[in-house]
Short mmCIF file of C-alpha atoms and ligand atoms in Angstrom, two decimals:
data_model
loop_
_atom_site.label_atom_id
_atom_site.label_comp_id
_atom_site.label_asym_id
_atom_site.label_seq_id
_atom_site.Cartn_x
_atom_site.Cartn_y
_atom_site.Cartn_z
CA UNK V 125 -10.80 -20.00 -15.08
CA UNK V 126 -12.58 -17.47 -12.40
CA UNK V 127 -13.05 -20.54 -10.06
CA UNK V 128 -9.03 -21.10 -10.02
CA UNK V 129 -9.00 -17.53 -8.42
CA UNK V 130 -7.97 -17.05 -4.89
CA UNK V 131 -11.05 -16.02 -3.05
CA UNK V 132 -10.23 -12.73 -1.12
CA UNK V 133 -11.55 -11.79 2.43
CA UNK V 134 -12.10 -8.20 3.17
CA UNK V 135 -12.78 -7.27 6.78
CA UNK V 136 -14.45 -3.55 7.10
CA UNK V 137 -16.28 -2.28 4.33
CA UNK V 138 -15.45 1.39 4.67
CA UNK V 139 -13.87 3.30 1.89
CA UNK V 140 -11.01 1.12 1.47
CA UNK V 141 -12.68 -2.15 2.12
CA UNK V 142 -15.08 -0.70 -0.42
CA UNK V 143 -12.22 -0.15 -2.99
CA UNK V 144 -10.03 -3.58 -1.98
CA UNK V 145 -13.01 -5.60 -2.43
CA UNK V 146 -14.54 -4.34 -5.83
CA UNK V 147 -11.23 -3.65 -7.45
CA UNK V 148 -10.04 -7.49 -6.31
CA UNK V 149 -13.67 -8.63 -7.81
CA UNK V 150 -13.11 -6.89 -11.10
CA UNK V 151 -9.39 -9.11 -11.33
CA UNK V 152 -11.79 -12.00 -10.76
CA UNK V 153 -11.07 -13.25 -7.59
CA UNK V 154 -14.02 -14.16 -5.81
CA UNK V 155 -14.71 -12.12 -2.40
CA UNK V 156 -16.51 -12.29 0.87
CA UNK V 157 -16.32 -8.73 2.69
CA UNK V 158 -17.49 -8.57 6.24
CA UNK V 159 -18.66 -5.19 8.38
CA UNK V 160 -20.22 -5.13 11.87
CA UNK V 161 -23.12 -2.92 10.55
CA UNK V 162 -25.41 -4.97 9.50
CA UNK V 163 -27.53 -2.00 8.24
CA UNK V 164 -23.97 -1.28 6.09
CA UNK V 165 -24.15 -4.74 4.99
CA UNK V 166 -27.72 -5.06 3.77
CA UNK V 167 -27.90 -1.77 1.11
CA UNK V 168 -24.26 -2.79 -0.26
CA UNK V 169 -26.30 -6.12 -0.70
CA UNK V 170 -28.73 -4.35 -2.17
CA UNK V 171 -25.98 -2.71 -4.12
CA UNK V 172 -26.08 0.98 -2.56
CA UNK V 173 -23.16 2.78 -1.35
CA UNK V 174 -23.20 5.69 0.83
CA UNK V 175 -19.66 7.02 -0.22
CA UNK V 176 -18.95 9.06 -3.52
CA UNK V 177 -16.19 7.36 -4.94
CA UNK V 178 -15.91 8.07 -9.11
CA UNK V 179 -16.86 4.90 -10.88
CA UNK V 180 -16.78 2.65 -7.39
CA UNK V 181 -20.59 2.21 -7.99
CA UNK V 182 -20.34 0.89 -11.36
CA UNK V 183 -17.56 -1.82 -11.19
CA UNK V 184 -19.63 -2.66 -8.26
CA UNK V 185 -22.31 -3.26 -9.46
CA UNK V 186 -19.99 -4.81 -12.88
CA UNK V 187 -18.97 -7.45 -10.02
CA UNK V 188 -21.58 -8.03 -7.62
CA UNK V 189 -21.95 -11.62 -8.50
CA UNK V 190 -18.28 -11.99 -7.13
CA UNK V 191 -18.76 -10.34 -3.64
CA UNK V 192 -21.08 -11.84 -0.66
CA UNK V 193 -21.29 -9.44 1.78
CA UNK V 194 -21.67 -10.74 5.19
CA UNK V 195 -21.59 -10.06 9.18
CA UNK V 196 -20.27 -13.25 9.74
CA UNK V 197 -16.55 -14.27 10.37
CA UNK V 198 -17.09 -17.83 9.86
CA UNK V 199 -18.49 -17.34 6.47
CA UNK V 200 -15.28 -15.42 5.93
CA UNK V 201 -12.66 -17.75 7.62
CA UNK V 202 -14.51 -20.87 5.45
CA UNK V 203 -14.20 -19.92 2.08
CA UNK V 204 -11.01 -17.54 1.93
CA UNK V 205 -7.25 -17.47 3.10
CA UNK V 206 -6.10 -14.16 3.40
CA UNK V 207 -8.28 -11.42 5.24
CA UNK V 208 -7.33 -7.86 4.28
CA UNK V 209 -7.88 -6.09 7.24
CA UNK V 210 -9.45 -2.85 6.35
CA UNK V 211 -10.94 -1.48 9.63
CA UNK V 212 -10.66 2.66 10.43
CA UNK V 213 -8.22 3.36 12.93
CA UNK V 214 -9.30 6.86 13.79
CA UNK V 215 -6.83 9.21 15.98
CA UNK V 216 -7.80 9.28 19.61
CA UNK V 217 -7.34 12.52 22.09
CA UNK V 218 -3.83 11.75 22.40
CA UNK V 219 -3.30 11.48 18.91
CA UNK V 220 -2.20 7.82 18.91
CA UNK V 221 -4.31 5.50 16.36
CA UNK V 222 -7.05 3.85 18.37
CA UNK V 223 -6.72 -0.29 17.47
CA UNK V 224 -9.70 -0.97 18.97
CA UNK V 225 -11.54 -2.25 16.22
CA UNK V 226 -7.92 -4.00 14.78
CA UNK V 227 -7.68 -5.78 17.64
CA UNK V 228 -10.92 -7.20 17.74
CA UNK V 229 -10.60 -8.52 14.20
CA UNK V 230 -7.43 -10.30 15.26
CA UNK V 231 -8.98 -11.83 18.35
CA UNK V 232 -11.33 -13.74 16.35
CA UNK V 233 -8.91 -15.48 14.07
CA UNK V 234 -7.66 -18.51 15.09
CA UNK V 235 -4.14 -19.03 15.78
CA UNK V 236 -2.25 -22.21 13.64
CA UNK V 237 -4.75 -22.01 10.42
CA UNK V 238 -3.42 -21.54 6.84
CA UNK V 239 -5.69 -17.84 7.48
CA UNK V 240 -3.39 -15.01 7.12
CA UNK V 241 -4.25 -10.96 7.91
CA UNK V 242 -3.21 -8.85 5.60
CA UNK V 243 -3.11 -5.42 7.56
CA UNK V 244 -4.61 -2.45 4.63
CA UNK V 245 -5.52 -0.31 7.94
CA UNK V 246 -3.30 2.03 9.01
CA UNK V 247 -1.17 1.51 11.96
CA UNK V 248 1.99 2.62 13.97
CA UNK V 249 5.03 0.57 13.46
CA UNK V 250 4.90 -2.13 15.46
CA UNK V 251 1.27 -3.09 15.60
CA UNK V 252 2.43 -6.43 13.38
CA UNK V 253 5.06 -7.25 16.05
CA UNK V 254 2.88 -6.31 18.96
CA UNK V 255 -0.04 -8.69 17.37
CA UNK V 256 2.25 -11.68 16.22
CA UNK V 257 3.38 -11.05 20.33
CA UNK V 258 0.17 -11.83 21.73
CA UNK V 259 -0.67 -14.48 18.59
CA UNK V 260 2.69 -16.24 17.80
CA UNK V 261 1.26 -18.70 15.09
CA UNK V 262 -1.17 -15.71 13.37
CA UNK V 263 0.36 -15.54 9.99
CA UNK V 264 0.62 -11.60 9.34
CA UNK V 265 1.28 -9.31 6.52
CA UNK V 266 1.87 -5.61 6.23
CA UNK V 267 0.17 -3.99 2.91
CA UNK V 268 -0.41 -0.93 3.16
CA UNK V 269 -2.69 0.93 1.14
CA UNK V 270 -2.31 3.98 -0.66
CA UNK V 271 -5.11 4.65 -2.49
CA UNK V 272 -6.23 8.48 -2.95
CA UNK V 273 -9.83 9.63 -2.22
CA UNK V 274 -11.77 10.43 -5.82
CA UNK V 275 -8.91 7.85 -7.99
CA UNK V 276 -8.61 5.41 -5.90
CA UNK V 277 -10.42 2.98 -8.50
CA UNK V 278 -7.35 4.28 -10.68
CA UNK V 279 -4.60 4.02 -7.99
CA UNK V 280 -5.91 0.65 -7.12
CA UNK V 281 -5.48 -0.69 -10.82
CA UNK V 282 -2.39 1.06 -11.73
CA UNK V 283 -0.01 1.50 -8.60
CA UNK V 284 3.26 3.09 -8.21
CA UNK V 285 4.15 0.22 -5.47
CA UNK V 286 2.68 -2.36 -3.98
CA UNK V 287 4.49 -3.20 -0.51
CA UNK V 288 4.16 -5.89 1.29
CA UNK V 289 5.63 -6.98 4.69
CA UNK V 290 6.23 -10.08 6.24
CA UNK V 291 8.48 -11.51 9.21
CA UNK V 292 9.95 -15.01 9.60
CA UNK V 293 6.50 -17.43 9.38
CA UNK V 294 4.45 -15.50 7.35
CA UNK V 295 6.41 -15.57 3.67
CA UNK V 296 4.00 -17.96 2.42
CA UNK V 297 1.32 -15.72 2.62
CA UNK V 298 3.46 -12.88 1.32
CA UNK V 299 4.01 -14.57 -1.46
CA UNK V 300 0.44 -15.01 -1.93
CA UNK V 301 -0.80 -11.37 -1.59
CA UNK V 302 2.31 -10.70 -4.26
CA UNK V 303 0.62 -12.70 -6.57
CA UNK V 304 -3.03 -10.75 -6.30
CA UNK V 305 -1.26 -7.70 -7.03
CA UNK V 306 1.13 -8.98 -9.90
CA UNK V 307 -1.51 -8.42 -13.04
CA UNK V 308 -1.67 -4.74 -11.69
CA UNK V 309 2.60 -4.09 -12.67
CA UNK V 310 3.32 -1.97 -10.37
CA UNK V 311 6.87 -2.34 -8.54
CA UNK V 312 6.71 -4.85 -5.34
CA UNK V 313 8.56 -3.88 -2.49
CA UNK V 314 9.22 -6.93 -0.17
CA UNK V 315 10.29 -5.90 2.88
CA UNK V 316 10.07 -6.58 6.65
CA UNK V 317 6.64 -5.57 8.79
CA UNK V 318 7.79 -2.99 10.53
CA UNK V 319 9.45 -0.96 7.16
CA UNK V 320 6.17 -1.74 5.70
CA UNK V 321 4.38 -0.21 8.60
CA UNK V 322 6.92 3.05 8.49
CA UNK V 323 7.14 3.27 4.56
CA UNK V 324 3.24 4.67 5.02
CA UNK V 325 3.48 6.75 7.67
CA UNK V 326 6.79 8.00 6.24
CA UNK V 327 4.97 8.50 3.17
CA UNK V 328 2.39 10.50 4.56
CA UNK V 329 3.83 12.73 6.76
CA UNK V 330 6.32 13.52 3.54
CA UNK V 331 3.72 14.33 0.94
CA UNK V 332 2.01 16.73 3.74
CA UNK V 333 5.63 18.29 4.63
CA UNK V 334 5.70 18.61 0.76
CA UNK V 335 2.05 20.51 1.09
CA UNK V 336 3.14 22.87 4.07
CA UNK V 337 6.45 23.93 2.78
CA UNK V 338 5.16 25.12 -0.19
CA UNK V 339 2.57 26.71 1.57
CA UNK V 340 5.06 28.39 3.74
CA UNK V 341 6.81 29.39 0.31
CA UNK V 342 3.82 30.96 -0.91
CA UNK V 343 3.38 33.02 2.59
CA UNK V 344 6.93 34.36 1.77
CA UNK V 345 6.03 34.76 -1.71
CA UNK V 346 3.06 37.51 -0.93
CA UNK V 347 5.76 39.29 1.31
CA UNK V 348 8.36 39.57 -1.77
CA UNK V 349 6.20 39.89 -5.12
CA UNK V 350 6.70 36.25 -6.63
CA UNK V 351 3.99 34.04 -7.62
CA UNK V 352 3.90 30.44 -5.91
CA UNK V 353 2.57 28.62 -8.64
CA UNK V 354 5.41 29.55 -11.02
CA UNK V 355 7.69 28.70 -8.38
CA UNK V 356 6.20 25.31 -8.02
CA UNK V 357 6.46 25.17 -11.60
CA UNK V 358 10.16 25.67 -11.53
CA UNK V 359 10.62 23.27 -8.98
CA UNK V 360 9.05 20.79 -9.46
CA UNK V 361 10.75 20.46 -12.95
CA UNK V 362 13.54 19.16 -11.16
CA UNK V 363 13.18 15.38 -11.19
CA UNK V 364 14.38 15.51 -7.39
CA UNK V 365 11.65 17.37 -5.94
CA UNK V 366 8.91 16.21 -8.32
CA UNK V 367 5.58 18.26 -9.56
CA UNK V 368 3.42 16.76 -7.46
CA UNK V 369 1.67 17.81 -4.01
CA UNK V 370 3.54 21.48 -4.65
CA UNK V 371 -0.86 23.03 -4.67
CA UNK V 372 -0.23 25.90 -2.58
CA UNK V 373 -3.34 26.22 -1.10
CA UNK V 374 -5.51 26.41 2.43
CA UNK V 375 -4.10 23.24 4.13
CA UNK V 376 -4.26 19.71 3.69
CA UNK V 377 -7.20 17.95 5.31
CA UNK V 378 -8.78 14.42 4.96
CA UNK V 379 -9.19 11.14 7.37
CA UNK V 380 -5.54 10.57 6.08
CA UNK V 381 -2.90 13.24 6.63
CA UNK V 382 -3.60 14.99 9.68
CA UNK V 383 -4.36 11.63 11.39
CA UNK V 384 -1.35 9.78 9.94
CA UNK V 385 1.04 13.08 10.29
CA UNK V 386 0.16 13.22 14.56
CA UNK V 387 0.25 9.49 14.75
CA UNK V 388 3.62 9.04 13.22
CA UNK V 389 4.58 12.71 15.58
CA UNK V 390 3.03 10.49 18.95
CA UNK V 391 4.57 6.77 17.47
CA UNK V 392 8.41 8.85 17.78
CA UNK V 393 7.34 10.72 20.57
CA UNK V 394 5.94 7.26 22.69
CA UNK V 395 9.82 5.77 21.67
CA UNK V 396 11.68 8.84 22.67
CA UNK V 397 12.35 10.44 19.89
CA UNK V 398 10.72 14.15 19.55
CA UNK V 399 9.96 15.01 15.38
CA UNK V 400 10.75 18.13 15.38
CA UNK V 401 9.76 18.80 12.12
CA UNK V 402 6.45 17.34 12.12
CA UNK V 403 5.25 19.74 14.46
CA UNK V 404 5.83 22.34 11.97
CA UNK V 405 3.62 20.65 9.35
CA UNK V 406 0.93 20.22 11.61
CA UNK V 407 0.82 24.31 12.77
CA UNK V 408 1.69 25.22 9.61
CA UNK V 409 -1.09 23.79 8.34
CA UNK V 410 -3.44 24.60 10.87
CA UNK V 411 -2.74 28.47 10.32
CA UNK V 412 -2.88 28.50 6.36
CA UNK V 413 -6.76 27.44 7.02
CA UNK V 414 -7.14 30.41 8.97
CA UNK V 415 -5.22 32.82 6.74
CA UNK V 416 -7.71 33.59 4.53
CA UNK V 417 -9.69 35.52 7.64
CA UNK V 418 -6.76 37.95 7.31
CA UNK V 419 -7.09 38.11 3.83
CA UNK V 420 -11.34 38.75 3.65
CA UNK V 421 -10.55 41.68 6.13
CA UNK V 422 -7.74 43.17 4.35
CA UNK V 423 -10.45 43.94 1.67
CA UNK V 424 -13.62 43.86 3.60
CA UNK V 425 -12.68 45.38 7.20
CA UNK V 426 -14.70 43.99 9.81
CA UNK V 427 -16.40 40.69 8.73
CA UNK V 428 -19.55 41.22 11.09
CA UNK V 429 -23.12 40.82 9.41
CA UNK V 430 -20.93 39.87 6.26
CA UNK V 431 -22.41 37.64 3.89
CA UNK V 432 -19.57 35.20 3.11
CA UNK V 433 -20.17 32.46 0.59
CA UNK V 434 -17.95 28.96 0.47
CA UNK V 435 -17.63 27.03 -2.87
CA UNK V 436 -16.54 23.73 -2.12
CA UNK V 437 -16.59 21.75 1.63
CA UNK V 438 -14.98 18.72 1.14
CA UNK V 439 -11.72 18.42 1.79
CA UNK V 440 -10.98 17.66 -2.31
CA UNK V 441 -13.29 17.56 -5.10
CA UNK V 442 -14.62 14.35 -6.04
CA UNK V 443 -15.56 13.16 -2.48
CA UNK V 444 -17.90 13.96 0.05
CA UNK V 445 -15.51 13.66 2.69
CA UNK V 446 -15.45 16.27 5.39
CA UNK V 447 -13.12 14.53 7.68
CA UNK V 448 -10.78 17.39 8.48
CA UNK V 449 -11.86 19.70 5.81
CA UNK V 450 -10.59 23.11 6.00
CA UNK V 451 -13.82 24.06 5.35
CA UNK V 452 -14.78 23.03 9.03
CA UNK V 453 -11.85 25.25 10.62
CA UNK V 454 -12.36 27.85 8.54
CA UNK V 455 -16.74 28.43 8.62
CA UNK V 456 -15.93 28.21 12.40
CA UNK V 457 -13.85 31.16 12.24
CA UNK V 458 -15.88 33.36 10.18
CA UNK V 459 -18.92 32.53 12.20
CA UNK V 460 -16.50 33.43 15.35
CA UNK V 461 -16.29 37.12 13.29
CA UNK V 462 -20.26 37.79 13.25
CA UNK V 463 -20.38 36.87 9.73
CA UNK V 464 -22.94 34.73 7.71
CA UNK V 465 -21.81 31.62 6.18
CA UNK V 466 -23.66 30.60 2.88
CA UNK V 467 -22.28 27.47 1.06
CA UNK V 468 -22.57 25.37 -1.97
CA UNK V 469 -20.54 21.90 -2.43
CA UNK V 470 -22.01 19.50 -5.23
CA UNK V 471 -21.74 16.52 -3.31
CA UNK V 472 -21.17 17.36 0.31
CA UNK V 473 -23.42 19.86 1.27
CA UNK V 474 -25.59 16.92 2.41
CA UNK V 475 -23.28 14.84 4.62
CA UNK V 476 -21.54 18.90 5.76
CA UNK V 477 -25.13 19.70 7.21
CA UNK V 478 -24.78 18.28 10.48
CA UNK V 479 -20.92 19.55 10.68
CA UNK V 480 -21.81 22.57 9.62
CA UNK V 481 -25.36 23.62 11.68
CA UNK V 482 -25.49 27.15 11.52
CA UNK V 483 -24.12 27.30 7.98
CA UNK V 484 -26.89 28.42 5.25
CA UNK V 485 -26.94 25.57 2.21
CA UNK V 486 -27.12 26.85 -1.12
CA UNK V 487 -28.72 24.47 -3.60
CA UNK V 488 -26.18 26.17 -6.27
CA UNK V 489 -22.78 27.94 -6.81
CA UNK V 490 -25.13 30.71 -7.88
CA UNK V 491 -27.54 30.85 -4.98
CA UNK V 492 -24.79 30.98 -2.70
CA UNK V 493 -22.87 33.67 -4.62
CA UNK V 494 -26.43 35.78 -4.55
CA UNK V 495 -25.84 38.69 -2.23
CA UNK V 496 -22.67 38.00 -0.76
CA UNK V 497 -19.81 40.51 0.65
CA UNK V 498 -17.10 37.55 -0.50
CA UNK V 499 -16.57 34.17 -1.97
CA UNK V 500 -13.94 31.81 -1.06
CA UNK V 501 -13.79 29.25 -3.15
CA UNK V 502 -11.91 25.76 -0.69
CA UNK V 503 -12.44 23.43 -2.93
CA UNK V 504 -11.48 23.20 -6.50
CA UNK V 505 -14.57 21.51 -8.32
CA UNK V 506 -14.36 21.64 -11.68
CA UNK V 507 -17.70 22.97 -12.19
CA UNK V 508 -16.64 26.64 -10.01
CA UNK V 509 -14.40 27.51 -12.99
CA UNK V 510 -17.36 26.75 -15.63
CA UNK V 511 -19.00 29.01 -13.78
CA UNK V 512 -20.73 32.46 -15.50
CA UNK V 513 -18.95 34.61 -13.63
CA UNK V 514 -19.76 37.77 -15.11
CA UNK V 515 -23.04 37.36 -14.36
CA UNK V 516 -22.10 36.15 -10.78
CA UNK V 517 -20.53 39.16 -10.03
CA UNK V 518 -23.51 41.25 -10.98
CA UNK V 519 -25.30 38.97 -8.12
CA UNK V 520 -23.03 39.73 -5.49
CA UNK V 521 -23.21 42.95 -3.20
CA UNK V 522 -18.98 43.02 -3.36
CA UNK V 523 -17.31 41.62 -6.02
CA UNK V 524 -14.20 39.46 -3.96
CA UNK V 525 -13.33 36.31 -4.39
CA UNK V 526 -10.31 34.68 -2.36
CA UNK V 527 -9.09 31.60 -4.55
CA UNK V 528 -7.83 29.32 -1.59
CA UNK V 529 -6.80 26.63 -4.37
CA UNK V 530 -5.40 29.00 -6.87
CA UNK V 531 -7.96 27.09 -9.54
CA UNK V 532 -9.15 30.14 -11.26
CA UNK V 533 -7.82 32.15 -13.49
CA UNK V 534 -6.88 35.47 -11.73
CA UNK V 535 -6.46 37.86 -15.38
CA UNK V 536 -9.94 36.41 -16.50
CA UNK V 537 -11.84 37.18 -13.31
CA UNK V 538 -9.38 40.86 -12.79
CA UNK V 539 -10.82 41.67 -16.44
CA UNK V 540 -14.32 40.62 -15.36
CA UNK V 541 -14.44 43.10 -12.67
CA UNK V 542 -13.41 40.71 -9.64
CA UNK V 543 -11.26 41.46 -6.98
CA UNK V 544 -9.36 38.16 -6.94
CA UNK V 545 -6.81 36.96 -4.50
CA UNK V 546 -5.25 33.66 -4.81
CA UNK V 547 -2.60 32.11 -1.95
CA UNK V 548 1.32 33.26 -2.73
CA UNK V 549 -0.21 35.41 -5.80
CA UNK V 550 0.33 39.13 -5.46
CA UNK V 551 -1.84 41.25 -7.08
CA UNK V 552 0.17 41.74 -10.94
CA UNK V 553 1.78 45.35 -10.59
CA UNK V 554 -0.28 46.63 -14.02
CA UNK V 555 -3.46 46.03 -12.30
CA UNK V 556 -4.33 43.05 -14.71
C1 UGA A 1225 -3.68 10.52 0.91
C2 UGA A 1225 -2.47 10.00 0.10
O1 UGA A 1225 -2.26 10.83 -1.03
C3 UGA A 1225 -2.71 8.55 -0.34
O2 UGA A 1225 -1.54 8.05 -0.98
C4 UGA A 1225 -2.99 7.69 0.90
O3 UGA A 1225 -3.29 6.37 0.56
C5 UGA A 1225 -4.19 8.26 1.62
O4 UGA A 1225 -3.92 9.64 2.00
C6 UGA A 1225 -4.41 7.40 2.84
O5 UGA A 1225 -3.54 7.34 3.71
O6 UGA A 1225 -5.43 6.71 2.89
P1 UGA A 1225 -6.12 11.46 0.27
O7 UGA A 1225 -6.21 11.86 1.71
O8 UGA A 1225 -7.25 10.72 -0.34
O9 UGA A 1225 -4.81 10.54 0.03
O10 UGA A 1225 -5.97 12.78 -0.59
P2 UGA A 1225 -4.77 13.61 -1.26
O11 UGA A 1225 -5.04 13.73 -2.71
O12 UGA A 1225 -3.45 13.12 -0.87
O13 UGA A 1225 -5.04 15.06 -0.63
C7 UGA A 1225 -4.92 15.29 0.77
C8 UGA A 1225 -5.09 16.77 1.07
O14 UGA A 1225 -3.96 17.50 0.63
C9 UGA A 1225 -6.31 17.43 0.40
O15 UGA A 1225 -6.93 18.30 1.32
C10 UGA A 1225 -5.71 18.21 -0.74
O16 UGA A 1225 -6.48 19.35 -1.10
C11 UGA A 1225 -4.38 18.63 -0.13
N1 UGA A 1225 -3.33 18.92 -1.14
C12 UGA A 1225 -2.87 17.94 -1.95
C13 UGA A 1225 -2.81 20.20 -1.19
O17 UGA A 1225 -3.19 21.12 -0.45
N2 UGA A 1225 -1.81 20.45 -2.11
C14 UGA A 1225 -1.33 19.49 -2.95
O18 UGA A 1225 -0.43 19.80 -3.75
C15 UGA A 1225 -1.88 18.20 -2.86
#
């Protein structure tokens, strides 16, 4: 039965790769996934992964009789049909995606074969056309992926939509990538290459509009009294706006949103067209990581020689990932006040070292709570609200604690002698 399976090539075996590959191997479909790094290639050969990914490790390992991992293309090209691309296409200076390493996956496919790329990286609409330009006979499809760091083993297996792209010439292998992703029920949308290419940039830049409007809402909300999170509530009961991605919070961050929101702002921009309101998401965001500053001082004055502790560095809980955390912005800036940065992540204190030099690690939530002015707790780890924290705040020279997730309960920590602040929650008017 396995053997009947279409064998799957995956080319780049970053986080996505990673994902595409195992979750492809756990439908049964034999796999060959490439990466330049041959030092990559050998521990995932060896069956260690660098990247924290919940339950990635496992099915993995589940599957590893189904996955070759390789540096060579022509191992790739000879036993599969369709290559999912999955390079990075990281933002350059200008804030266009850099194709580099797209490109150089395309140039060594031959032209005229029964191969087809299936484009998972993310790129500006019009890569497909621009490729097919320079390689008429490359069959091409646009799938993008949209997998969520820390469920993406979830998102993989259960999607909302698969979409998948394809121009005159290429419906063959359209039709073939619909059928990998069939067993998995969610909708398909067939569609063109260049919708494809815009329905995940769209997609993007809307959830993180979503994320800075209701961070502006909870700005406005401190001015007037209300509390954002009921608001969001409210809202997002209507079926129209939706629940989701209405966090108020210190900023989105992430290899994802701020790289996809710019290169969506430059892809309009390069054609002409200026997005006005994208450039409001991106400062909008870049100020709500900076807020809490303002709000420290409001209750500590001067944040010189303060001892100021950070729970959480990723840029979400259940990942390691510190591309774009607000963390980063937002240690920079206290350090820029004379203060003393102190902080505790459970996973990504290690791989935050080197982004973070002159910040102190704390082995625990405790340690780092030990002595300090203020806590500001960035990212919402479960384990921060099983904390003891009325023994905490017997640790701590000032009791403060600025809630840039709104995770933790506010009356609990009020009653346990805290001064809590959350993002768009004033202060309750009895004190509580
Ligand atoms: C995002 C998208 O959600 C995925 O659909 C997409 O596939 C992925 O980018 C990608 O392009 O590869 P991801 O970056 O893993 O996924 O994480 P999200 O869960 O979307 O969170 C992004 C940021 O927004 C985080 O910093 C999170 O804390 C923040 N956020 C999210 C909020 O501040 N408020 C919310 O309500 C939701």
């Amino acid at each position: 039965m396995e053997g009947e399976r279409e064998a799957v090539g995956v080319v780049g075996v970053g986080w996505v790769g990673l994902v595409t590959a195992t979750c492809f191997a756990e439908l049964g479909h034999p796999i060959v996934a490439l990466d330049v790094n041959a030092e990559k290639v050998e521990s995932l050969r060896r069956g260690e992964i660098t990247i924290h990914e919940p339950g990635l490790a496992e099915l993995l390992t589940a599957n590893s009789e189904r996955i070759t991992f390789t540096t060579s293309m022509d191992e790739v090209l000879a036993a599969t049909r369709l290559l999912f691309c999955c390079v990075d296409t990281p933002p350059t200076y200008s804030g266009d995606a850099d194709l580099s390493r797209v490109r150089s996956v395309v140039a060594q496919l031959p032209e005229g074969s029964e191969h087809a790329l299936v484009m998972k990286s993310t790129v500006p609409s019009g890569t497909g056309a621009s490729i097919r330009r320079d390689k008429p006979d490359l069959r091409y499809v646009s799938c993008p992926e949209f997998l969520k760091e820390g469920s993406a083993i979830q998102d993989f297996m259960h999607p909302d939509r698969v979409v998948v792209g394809a121009d005159a010439g290429s419906e063959d292998s359209a039709d073939a990538v619909e059928s990998l992703y069939e067993p998995l029920g969610g909708e398909i949308v067939r569609t063109d290459v260049a919708s494809a290419e815009m329905i995940k940039l769209a997609s993007n830049a809307f959830l993180a509009t979503k994320i800075s409007f209701i961070n502006e809402i909870a700005n406005v909300c401190e001015q007037t009294g209300a509390d954002v999170t009921e608001v969001a509530r409210g809202m997002g009961l209507d079926e129209r706006i939706g629940a989701s991605f209405l966090q108020a919070g210190i900023g989105y961050g992430g290899s994802c949103f701020p790289k996809d929101v710019s290169a969506l702002k430059q892809l309009a921009g390069n054609s002409g067209y200026h997005f006005q309101l994208l450039n409001a998401v991106i400062e909008v965001n870049e100020l709500q990581k900076r807020r809490v500053i303002a709000k420290l001082e409001k209750h500590l004055g001067s944040l010189a020689d303060k001892r100021i502790a950070l729970l959480g560095l990723a840029f979400k809980p259940d990942t390691d990932d510190m591309r774009e955390a607000s963390s980063l912005v937002l240690s920079a800036r206290l350090q820029g006040e004379g203060a003393e940065v102190v902080a505790y992540d459970p996973v990504a204190s290690g791989s935050a070292g080197s982004m973070l030099p002159e910040v102190e690690m704390a082995s625990s939530a405790s340690a780092a709570l030990e002595r300090a002015d203020a806590a500001v707790l960035v990212t919402e780890w479960p384990e921060f609200a099983e904390l003891d924290w009325a023994s905490v705040r017997e640790s701590m020279a000032s009791p403060i604690l600025i809630d840039g997730r709104n995770y933790l309960d506010g009356v609990e920590l009020r009653a346990a002698g805290f001064v809590y602040d959350g993002i768009g929650r004033p202060d309750p008017p009895d004190g509580t």
